Amino acid sequence: MKKITTLLTAFILFLLANQLLAQTTTTLSIEGEVLRPLKFSLQDLFHFPAVEIKTKDRDNKEHSFKGVSLAAVLDSAGVTLGKQLRGENLSKYVLVKAADGYEVVFSLAEIDPEFASQTILLATSADGKPLPAGEGSFRLVVPQDKKHARWIREIVTVKILFSKD
Ligand SMILES: Nc1nc2c(c(=O)[nH]1)N[C@H]1C(S)=C(S)[C@@H](COP(=O)(O)O)O[C@H]1N2
Ligand SMILES: [Mo]
């Protein structure tokens, strides 16, 4: 019995350590039409101003999501936001890619705080806890979307592209 308990404890510790490692080593790459391609760890994101958004999840219950604004992260990589978001830069779009191959698209104007009335959150925690396993280290919270299909989980890459007709 004692042996089983020890084995079980070791196994649980192993699982916890694994999850911790996964959370600290996952990185988010910002690439494409950017001045400075960047890679962020979860810890790096803590250098940005913390943002909290209270909004309903798919369960229709209010949740508190914490993270940083997607615009702030893109801005730090030198994406054409703010005063630079005019002329041909308005035809740029943002392709967000997840570990499972899921992809969603936003226009830069949807993300820019001077255009959009709501913040798109790059969330790192929900209800005071790190995102559940399977959601990855980062997910988007898009309060203005009535459908949650663009609340992409397990984000690994954010790529800025020029839409050329
Ligand atoms: N990586 C990834 N993110 C995803 C999806 C997916 O298949 N893969 N599905 C989307 C869809 S269609 C919905 S409705 C929401 C559901 O999120 P939830 O299960 O956390 O409520 O996640 C979105 N984010
Ligand atoms: Mo969905």
Short mmCIF file of C-alpha atoms and ligand atoms in Angstrom, two decimals:
data_model
loop_
_atom_site.label_atom_id
_atom_site.label_comp_id
_atom_site.label_asym_id
_atom_site.label_seq_id
_atom_site.Cartn_x
_atom_site.Cartn_y
_atom_site.Cartn_z
CA MET A 1 0.00 0.00 0.00
CA LYS A 2 2.80 2.37 0.98
CA LYS A 3 4.60 1.57 -2.25
CA ILE A 4 1.51 2.38 -4.30
CA THR A 5 1.10 5.72 -2.51
CA THR A 6 4.73 6.60 -3.19
CA LEU A 7 4.41 5.64 -6.83
CA LEU A 8 1.20 7.61 -7.16
CA THR A 9 2.76 10.69 -5.54
CA ALA A 10 5.75 10.46 -7.86
CA PHE A 11 3.46 10.16 -10.86
CA ILE A 12 1.38 13.18 -9.83
CA LEU A 13 4.56 15.23 -9.25
CA PHE A 14 5.78 14.18 -12.68
CA LEU A 15 2.53 15.34 -14.28
CA LEU A 16 2.64 18.67 -12.44
CA ALA A 17 6.27 19.28 -13.38
CA ASN A 18 5.49 18.46 -16.98
CA GLN A 19 2.62 20.93 -17.08
CA LEU A 20 4.76 23.62 -15.49
CA LEU A 21 7.52 23.00 -18.02
CA ALA A 22 5.06 23.12 -20.91
CA GLN A 23 3.70 26.42 -19.63
CA THR A 24 7.11 28.03 -19.18
CA THR A 25 8.63 26.82 -22.44
CA THR A 26 5.78 27.57 -24.84
CA THR A 27 6.59 30.58 -26.93
CA LEU A 28 4.57 32.85 -29.11
CA SER A 29 6.18 34.09 -32.34
CA ILE A 30 5.30 37.36 -34.00
CA GLU A 31 6.42 37.27 -37.62
CA GLY A 32 5.76 38.47 -41.18
CA GLU A 33 5.29 42.17 -41.93
CA VAL A 34 6.92 43.36 -38.71
CA LEU A 35 9.94 45.55 -37.97
CA ARG A 36 11.22 43.12 -35.31
CA PRO A 37 10.17 39.47 -35.39
CA LEU A 38 9.83 38.45 -31.74
CA LYS A 39 9.35 35.35 -29.62
CA PHE A 40 7.58 35.68 -26.28
CA SER A 41 7.47 33.31 -23.36
CA LEU A 42 4.67 33.51 -20.83
CA GLN A 43 7.07 35.37 -18.51
CA ASP A 44 7.97 37.94 -21.21
CA LEU A 45 4.32 38.91 -21.47
CA PHE A 46 4.31 40.03 -17.83
CA HIS A 47 6.32 43.09 -18.96
CA PHE A 48 3.24 44.42 -20.73
CA PRO A 49 0.43 46.22 -18.87
CA ALA A 50 -1.95 43.67 -17.37
CA VAL A 51 -5.47 43.74 -18.81
CA GLU A 52 -8.52 42.07 -17.33
CA ILE A 53 -11.70 41.44 -19.29
CA LYS A 54 -14.89 40.15 -17.75
CA THR A 55 -17.04 38.51 -20.34
CA LYS A 56 -19.23 35.50 -20.95
CA ASP A 57 -17.71 32.24 -22.04
CA ARG A 58 -19.59 29.73 -24.19
CA ASP A 59 -21.29 28.47 -21.03
CA ASN A 60 -22.97 31.91 -20.82
CA LYS A 61 -21.42 32.50 -17.40
CA GLU A 62 -19.27 35.52 -16.65
CA HIS A 63 -15.53 34.81 -16.38
CA SER A 64 -12.51 36.97 -15.67
CA PHE A 65 -9.76 36.67 -18.26
CA LYS A 66 -6.35 38.20 -17.66
CA GLY A 67 -3.53 38.80 -20.07
CA VAL A 68 -2.25 41.60 -22.26
CA SER A 69 -3.74 43.45 -25.19
CA LEU A 70 -2.89 41.84 -28.53
CA ALA A 71 -2.31 45.36 -29.90
CA ALA A 72 0.40 46.08 -27.28
CA VAL A 73 2.28 42.90 -28.19
CA LEU A 74 2.06 43.59 -31.93
CA ASP A 75 3.10 47.19 -31.34
CA SER A 76 6.28 46.04 -29.59
CA ALA A 77 7.18 44.01 -32.69
CA GLY A 78 6.79 47.13 -34.83
CA VAL A 79 3.49 46.35 -36.52
CA THR A 80 1.91 49.33 -38.34
CA LEU A 81 -0.72 50.31 -35.78
CA GLY A 82 -1.91 53.71 -34.51
CA LYS A 83 -0.80 56.62 -36.70
CA GLN A 84 0.78 54.20 -39.16
CA LEU A 85 -2.47 52.35 -39.75
CA ARG A 86 -3.59 54.13 -42.90
CA GLY A 87 -3.25 53.83 -46.69
CA GLU A 88 -2.00 50.45 -47.85
CA ASN A 89 -1.35 49.33 -44.28
CA LEU A 90 -5.12 49.01 -43.92
CA SER A 91 -4.98 45.99 -46.21
CA LYS A 92 -2.75 44.04 -43.84
CA TYR A 93 -4.22 41.14 -41.91
CA VAL A 94 -3.25 39.05 -38.95
CA LEU A 95 -3.12 35.26 -39.23
CA VAL A 96 -3.19 33.56 -35.82
CA LYS A 97 -2.05 29.93 -35.82
CA ALA A 98 -2.52 27.30 -33.12
CA ALA A 99 -0.62 24.13 -32.24
CA ASP A 100 -3.47 21.95 -33.58
CA GLY A 101 -3.39 23.66 -36.99
CA TYR A 102 -6.45 25.83 -36.30
CA GLU A 103 -6.11 29.31 -37.83
CA VAL A 104 -8.11 32.52 -37.65
CA VAL A 105 -7.76 35.93 -39.27
CA PHE A 106 -8.25 39.53 -38.08
CA SER A 107 -7.71 42.77 -39.94
CA LEU A 108 -5.22 45.13 -38.31
CA ALA A 109 -8.02 47.67 -37.86
CA GLU A 110 -10.01 45.18 -35.75
CA ILE A 111 -7.08 45.03 -33.33
CA ASP A 112 -5.98 48.69 -33.27
CA PRO A 113 -7.36 50.56 -30.22
CA GLU A 114 -7.88 53.73 -32.31
CA PHE A 115 -10.29 51.81 -34.58
CA ALA A 116 -11.83 49.15 -32.39
CA SER A 117 -13.98 49.95 -29.39
CA GLN A 118 -13.14 46.68 -27.65
CA THR A 119 -9.83 45.12 -26.74
CA ILE A 120 -8.78 41.76 -28.16
CA LEU A 121 -7.09 40.05 -25.25
CA LEU A 122 -4.14 37.71 -25.46
CA ALA A 123 -5.24 35.81 -22.39
CA THR A 124 -2.90 33.86 -20.12
CA SER A 125 -5.29 33.11 -17.26
CA ALA A 126 -8.96 32.54 -16.61
CA ASP A 127 -10.65 33.08 -13.24
CA GLY A 128 -7.28 33.54 -11.53
CA LYS A 129 -5.81 30.27 -12.81
CA PRO A 130 -3.46 29.51 -15.71
CA LEU A 131 -5.37 28.42 -18.79
CA PRO A 132 -6.51 24.80 -18.52
CA ALA A 133 -4.39 22.10 -20.14
CA GLY A 134 -5.34 21.89 -23.81
CA GLU A 135 -5.83 25.62 -24.14
CA GLY A 136 -2.07 26.25 -24.32
CA SER A 137 -0.29 29.16 -22.66
CA PHE A 138 -2.10 31.77 -24.72
CA ARG A 139 -5.57 32.13 -26.17
CA LEU A 140 -7.50 35.04 -27.62
CA VAL A 141 -10.56 36.47 -25.95
CA VAL A 142 -12.61 38.44 -28.48
CA PRO A 143 -15.50 39.98 -26.52
CA GLN A 144 -17.07 41.62 -29.58
CA ASP A 145 -17.55 38.30 -31.37
CA LYS A 146 -20.91 36.66 -30.56
CA LYS A 147 -19.55 33.32 -31.78
CA HIS A 148 -16.40 32.05 -30.09
CA ALA A 149 -14.73 30.51 -33.10
CA ARG A 150 -11.99 33.19 -33.10
CA TRP A 151 -11.23 32.61 -29.41
CA ILE A 152 -8.27 30.59 -30.64
CA ARG A 153 -6.50 28.38 -28.08
CA GLU A 154 -2.91 27.07 -28.04
CA ILE A 155 -1.58 30.02 -30.04
CA VAL A 156 1.94 29.52 -31.37
CA THR A 157 2.32 32.07 -34.17
CA VAL A 158 0.90 35.46 -35.07
CA LYS A 159 1.78 36.39 -38.64
CA ILE A 160 1.17 39.78 -40.25
CA LEU A 161 0.54 39.59 -44.00
CA PHE A 162 -0.18 41.96 -46.85
CA SER A 163 -3.37 41.20 -48.70
CA LYS A 164 -2.39 41.53 -52.36
CA ASP A 165 -5.27 41.38 -54.81
N1 LIG B 1 -6.70 25.92 -31.27
C1 LIG B 1 -8.03 25.92 -31.41
N2 LIG B 1 -8.74 26.94 -30.91
C2 LIG B 1 -10.09 26.95 -31.03
C3 LIG B 1 -10.76 25.92 -31.71
C4 LIG B 1 -9.99 24.85 -32.24
O1 LIG B 1 -10.48 23.88 -32.83
N3 LIG B 1 -8.62 24.89 -32.06
N4 LIG B 1 -12.14 25.98 -31.84
C5 LIG B 1 -12.77 27.29 -31.74
C6 LIG B 1 -14.21 27.23 -31.60
S1 LIG B 1 -15.05 26.81 -33.01
C7 LIG B 1 -14.87 27.59 -30.45
S2 LIG B 1 -16.54 27.65 -30.39
C8 LIG B 1 -14.11 27.92 -29.22
C9 LIG B 1 -14.61 27.09 -28.07
O2 LIG B 1 -13.84 27.37 -26.97
P1 LIG B 1 -14.13 26.70 -25.55
O3 LIG B 1 -14.24 25.22 -25.79
O4 LIG B 1 -12.97 27.06 -24.70
O5 LIG B 1 -15.41 27.30 -25.05
O6 LIG B 1 -12.73 27.72 -29.36
C10 LIG B 1 -12.21 28.13 -30.59
N5 LIG B 1 -10.77 28.00 -30.51
MO MO B 2 -17.29 26.76 -32.41
#
